[in-house]
């Protein structure tokens, strides 16, 4: 049986005490959608505040270091996120791959650290427009899945427990208002699913594959009903309850 659809808001570098009211409104509304797993990932300073502000939804970080502690000024460890009550961490977002030159192997090391700390993970993958135009999209994304997902017993256990997710986010669709065509999303999710089966065997079927890139109230239903789409990673439309909740509602009606 398919697991609950997973709708995750990625606040990126947006957040304030004022925005706690949005998180509270999303949390209250979450009770109406028990069939949907809902989470928000704010910037680090707000992870603990959101944790205390909400009850029903998951809270996560947007990155973590590979080490549990030590001399790494400005970094935050997975153990710290877990200690303040985070449930999961987003890893390898294309903005971090670009801005911080994160490689697949670094992302895998972060994923190992996150699993060791007991966090769930969402590993992001996605091709650039040049790569898609060159017919390389599936090869690029497959290589990212092969290279950045964690392996070994901890990863298998996490997959079994539905604590692993992959977010397919075409770079050209992020924050641009351009959404991938549903048939392209279906094809890519099938390609990712194959790589997950290669990595985890039967447990690969338990890894949810989210779509991300300009998901909003208008396009969510079509995307979430598509074959193999297990949820959405939402940026801009996760910053207010008014924009985010219609996406949650759409997930409640999708196939999951
Ligand atoms: P967007 O961002 O919804 O603003 O396009 C999605 C993401 O980058 O996770």
Coordinates of C-alpha atoms and ligand atoms in Angstrom, one line a residue:
X1 CA 0.0 0.0 0.0
X2 CA 1.3 3.5 -0.8
X3 CA 2.4 5.6 2.1
X4 CA 0.8 8.9 2.9
X5 CA 1.7 11.7 0.5
X6 CA 4.4 13.9 1.9
X7 CA 4.1 17.7 1.5
X8 CA 7.2 19.6 2.7
X9 CA 7.6 23.4 2.8
X10 CA 11.1 24.6 2.2
X11 CA 11.3 28.1 3.6
X12 CA 14.9 28.5 2.2
X13 CA 16.3 31.8 3.7
X14 CA 13.0 33.1 4.7
X15 CA 11.7 33.2 8.2
X16 CA 11.0 35.5 11.1
X17 CA 9.1 35.4 14.4
X18 CA 6.2 36.9 12.6
X19 CA 6.1 33.9 10.3
X20 CA 5.5 31.6 13.3
X21 CA 1.9 32.5 12.9
X22 CA 1.9 30.9 9.4
X23 CA 3.4 27.7 10.8
X24 CA 0.8 27.7 13.5
X25 CA -2.0 28.1 11.0
X26 CA -0.6 25.3 8.9
X27 CA -0.3 23.1 12.0
X28 CA -3.9 23.7 13.0
X29 CA -5.2 22.9 9.5
X30 CA -3.1 19.8 9.4
X31 CA -5.6 18.1 11.7
X32 CA -8.1 18.2 8.8
X33 CA -5.7 16.2 6.6
X34 CA -4.6 13.1 8.6
X35 CA -4.0 11.3 5.3
X36 CA -1.2 13.7 4.4
X37 CA 2.2 13.9 6.0
X38 CA 3.1 17.6 6.3
X39 CA 6.4 19.3 7.3
X40 CA 8.2 22.6 7.2
X41 CA 11.9 23.2 6.9
X42 CA 12.8 26.8 8.2
X43 CA 16.3 28.3 8.5
X44 CA 18.3 27.0 11.4
X45 CA 17.4 29.9 13.9
X46 CA 13.8 29.0 13.6
X47 CA 13.9 25.2 13.8
X48 CA 13.6 25.1 17.5
X49 CA 11.0 27.9 17.6
X50 CA 8.8 26.2 15.0
X51 CA 9.2 22.9 16.9
X52 CA 7.7 24.5 20.0
X53 CA 5.0 26.3 18.0
X54 CA 3.5 23.2 16.3
X55 CA 2.2 19.8 17.2
X56 CA 0.9 17.9 14.2
X57 CA 3.5 18.7 11.5
X58 CA 7.1 17.6 11.1
X59 CA 9.9 20.1 11.4
X60 CA 13.3 19.8 9.6
X61 CA 16.5 21.6 8.8
X62 CA 17.7 22.5 5.3
X63 CA 21.3 21.2 5.6
X64 CA 23.7 19.6 8.1
X65 CA 27.4 19.0 8.5
X66 CA 29.0 15.6 8.1
X67 CA 30.4 15.7 11.7
X68 CA 28.4 15.5 14.9
X69 CA 30.4 18.4 16.5
X70 CA 33.7 20.2 16.4
X71 CA 35.7 23.1 14.9
X72 CA 33.4 24.0 12.0
X73 CA 32.4 27.6 12.4
X74 CA 29.0 28.5 11.0
X75 CA 28.0 24.9 10.5
X76 CA 25.2 22.9 12.2
X77 CA 25.3 19.2 12.9
X78 CA 22.5 16.6 12.4
X79 CA 22.9 15.7 16.1
X80 CA 22.1 19.3 17.0
X81 CA 19.0 19.3 14.8
X82 CA 17.8 16.1 16.4
X83 CA 18.5 17.5 19.8
X84 CA 16.2 20.5 19.3
X85 CA 13.5 18.2 18.0
X86 CA 13.9 18.2 14.3
X87 CA 12.4 15.2 12.5
X88 CA 14.4 15.4 9.2
X89 CA 16.8 17.3 7.1
X90 CA 16.8 18.4 3.4
X91 CA 20.1 17.6 1.8
X92 CA 21.7 18.4 -1.5
X93 CA 19.3 21.1 -2.6
X94 CA 20.3 22.5 -6.0
X95 CA 20.9 25.9 -4.3
X96 CA 23.4 24.3 -2.0
X97 CA 25.0 22.2 -4.8
X98 CA 25.4 25.6 -6.7
X99 CA 26.2 28.1 -3.9
X100 CA 28.3 25.8 -1.8
X101 CA 29.7 23.4 -4.4
X102 CA 28.2 20.4 -2.7
X103 CA 29.2 17.1 -4.5
X104 CA 27.3 13.9 -4.5
X105 CA 29.8 12.3 -2.2
X106 CA 29.5 15.2 0.3
X107 CA 25.8 14.9 0.3
X108 CA 26.0 11.1 0.9
X109 CA 28.3 11.8 3.9
X110 CA 25.8 14.3 5.3
X111 CA 23.0 11.7 4.7
X112 CA 25.0 9.2 6.7
X113 CA 25.4 11.7 9.5
X114 CA 21.7 12.5 9.5
X115 CA 20.7 8.9 9.7
X116 CA 23.2 8.3 12.5
X117 CA 21.4 11.1 14.4
X118 CA 18.1 9.5 13.8
X119 CA 16.8 12.1 11.4
X120 CA 14.8 11.3 8.2
X121 CA 16.2 12.8 5.0
X122 CA 15.1 14.3 1.8
X123 CA 17.8 14.2 -0.8
X124 CA 17.3 16.6 -3.7
X125 CA 18.3 15.8 -7.3
X126 CA 17.5 17.5 -10.6
X127 CA 19.0 18.5 -14.0
X128 CA 19.7 22.0 -15.4
X129 CA 18.0 23.3 -18.5
X130 CA 21.2 22.7 -20.5
X131 CA 21.3 19.1 -19.4
X132 CA 17.6 18.6 -20.3
X133 CA 18.1 20.2 -23.7
X134 CA 21.1 18.0 -24.3
X135 CA 18.9 14.9 -23.6
X136 CA 20.9 14.2 -20.4
X137 CA 18.2 14.7 -17.8
X138 CA 17.7 11.1 -16.8
X139 CA 21.4 10.3 -16.9
X140 CA 22.2 13.3 -14.7
X141 CA 19.5 12.6 -12.2
X142 CA 20.2 8.9 -12.1
X143 CA 23.9 9.6 -11.3
X144 CA 22.9 12.0 -8.6
X145 CA 20.7 9.3 -7.0
X146 CA 23.4 6.7 -7.3
X147 CA 26.0 9.1 -5.8
X148 CA 24.2 11.0 -3.1
X149 CA 21.8 8.6 -1.5
X150 CA 23.1 6.8 1.6
X151 CA 24.0 3.1 1.4
X152 CA 24.4 0.3 4.0
X153 CA 22.3 -1.0 6.9
X154 CA 21.3 2.3 8.3
X155 CA 20.0 3.4 5.0
X156 CA 18.1 0.2 4.4
X157 CA 16.5 0.5 7.9
X158 CA 15.6 4.1 7.2
X159 CA 14.1 3.2 3.8
X160 CA 12.0 0.5 5.5
X161 CA 10.8 3.0 8.1
X162 CA 9.8 5.6 5.4
X163 CA 12.5 7.9 6.6
X164 CA 14.1 8.3 3.2
X165 CA 12.7 10.6 0.5
X166 CA 14.1 11.9 -2.8
X167 CA 13.0 15.2 -4.2
X168 CA 13.2 15.5 -8.0
X169 CA 13.5 19.2 -8.6
X170 CA 14.4 20.3 -12.1
X171 CA 16.7 23.3 -11.5
X172 CA 15.0 25.3 -14.3
X173 CA 11.6 24.9 -12.5
X174 CA 12.7 26.1 -9.1
X175 CA 11.3 29.6 -8.3
X176 CA 10.7 30.3 -12.0
X177 CA 7.0 29.6 -12.3
X178 CA 7.9 27.0 -15.0
X179 CA 6.7 23.5 -14.0
X180 CA 7.9 20.3 -15.6
X181 CA 5.3 18.6 -17.9
X182 CA 3.5 15.8 -16.0
X183 CA 4.7 13.2 -18.5
X184 CA 8.3 14.2 -17.9
X185 CA 7.8 14.1 -14.2
X186 CA 6.3 10.6 -14.5
X187 CA 9.2 9.4 -16.7
X188 CA 11.8 10.8 -14.3
X189 CA 10.2 9.4 -11.2
X190 CA 10.2 6.0 -12.8
X191 CA 13.9 6.4 -13.6
X192 CA 14.6 7.4 -10.0
X193 CA 12.5 4.4 -8.7
X194 CA 14.7 2.1 -10.8
X195 CA 17.8 3.5 -9.1
X196 CA 16.2 3.1 -5.7
X197 CA 15.4 -0.5 -6.4
X198 CA 19.0 -1.1 -7.4
X199 CA 20.2 0.6 -4.2
X200 CA 17.8 -0.8 -1.7
X201 CA 16.0 -3.8 -3.3
X202 CA 12.4 -4.2 -2.1
X203 CA 12.8 -1.4 0.4
X204 CA 13.4 1.0 -2.5
X205 CA 9.6 1.0 -3.0
X206 CA 9.2 2.6 0.4
X207 CA 11.3 5.7 -0.6
X208 CA 8.9 8.5 -1.5
X209 CA 9.8 10.5 -4.5
X210 CA 8.6 14.1 -4.3
X211 CA 8.4 16.6 -7.1
X212 CA 9.6 20.1 -6.5
X213 CA 9.8 23.3 -8.7
X214 CA 7.1 26.0 -8.7
X215 CA 4.4 23.8 -7.2
X216 CA 1.4 25.9 -6.3
X217 CA -2.3 25.8 -5.6
X218 CA -3.1 25.7 -9.3
X219 CA -0.8 22.9 -10.5
X220 CA -0.5 20.7 -7.4
X221 CA -3.5 18.5 -8.0
X222 CA -2.3 17.5 -11.5
X223 CA 1.3 16.8 -10.3
X224 CA 0.3 14.9 -7.2
X225 CA -2.1 12.7 -9.0
X226 CA 0.6 11.6 -11.4
X227 CA 2.0 8.1 -11.4
X228 CA 4.9 7.7 -9.0
X229 CA 4.6 11.2 -7.4
X230 CA 4.7 10.7 -3.6
X231 CA 4.5 14.3 -2.6
X232 CA 5.9 17.8 -3.2
X233 CA 8.8 19.9 -2.0
X234 CA 7.4 23.5 -2.0
X235 CA 9.4 26.7 -1.8
X236 CA 7.7 30.0 -2.5
X237 CA 4.2 28.6 -1.9
X238 CA 5.1 27.3 1.5
X239 CA 5.7 30.7 3.1
X240 CA 2.0 31.4 4.0
X241 CA -0.7 29.1 5.1
X242 CA -3.0 30.5 2.4
X243 CA -0.6 29.4 -0.3
X244 CA 0.4 26.1 1.2
X245 CA -2.8 24.6 2.5
X246 CA -4.4 24.2 -1.0
X247 CA -1.4 22.1 -1.9
X248 CA -2.0 19.9 1.2
X249 CA -5.6 19.6 0.3
X250 CA -4.7 18.6 -3.3
X251 CA -2.4 15.9 -1.8
X252 CA -5.3 14.6 0.2
X253 CA -7.1 13.9 -3.0
X254 CA -4.2 12.4 -5.0
X255 CA -3.2 8.8 -5.3
X256 CA -0.3 9.2 -2.9
Ligands
LIG1 P1 9.8 26.7 -5.5 O1 11.1 26.0 -4.8 O2 8.6 26.0 -5.1 O3 9.9 28.1 -5.0 O4 10.1 26.6 -7.0 C1 11.1 24.6 -4.6 C2 12.4 24.2 -4.0 O5 13.4 24.7 -4.4 O6 12.4 23.3 -3.1

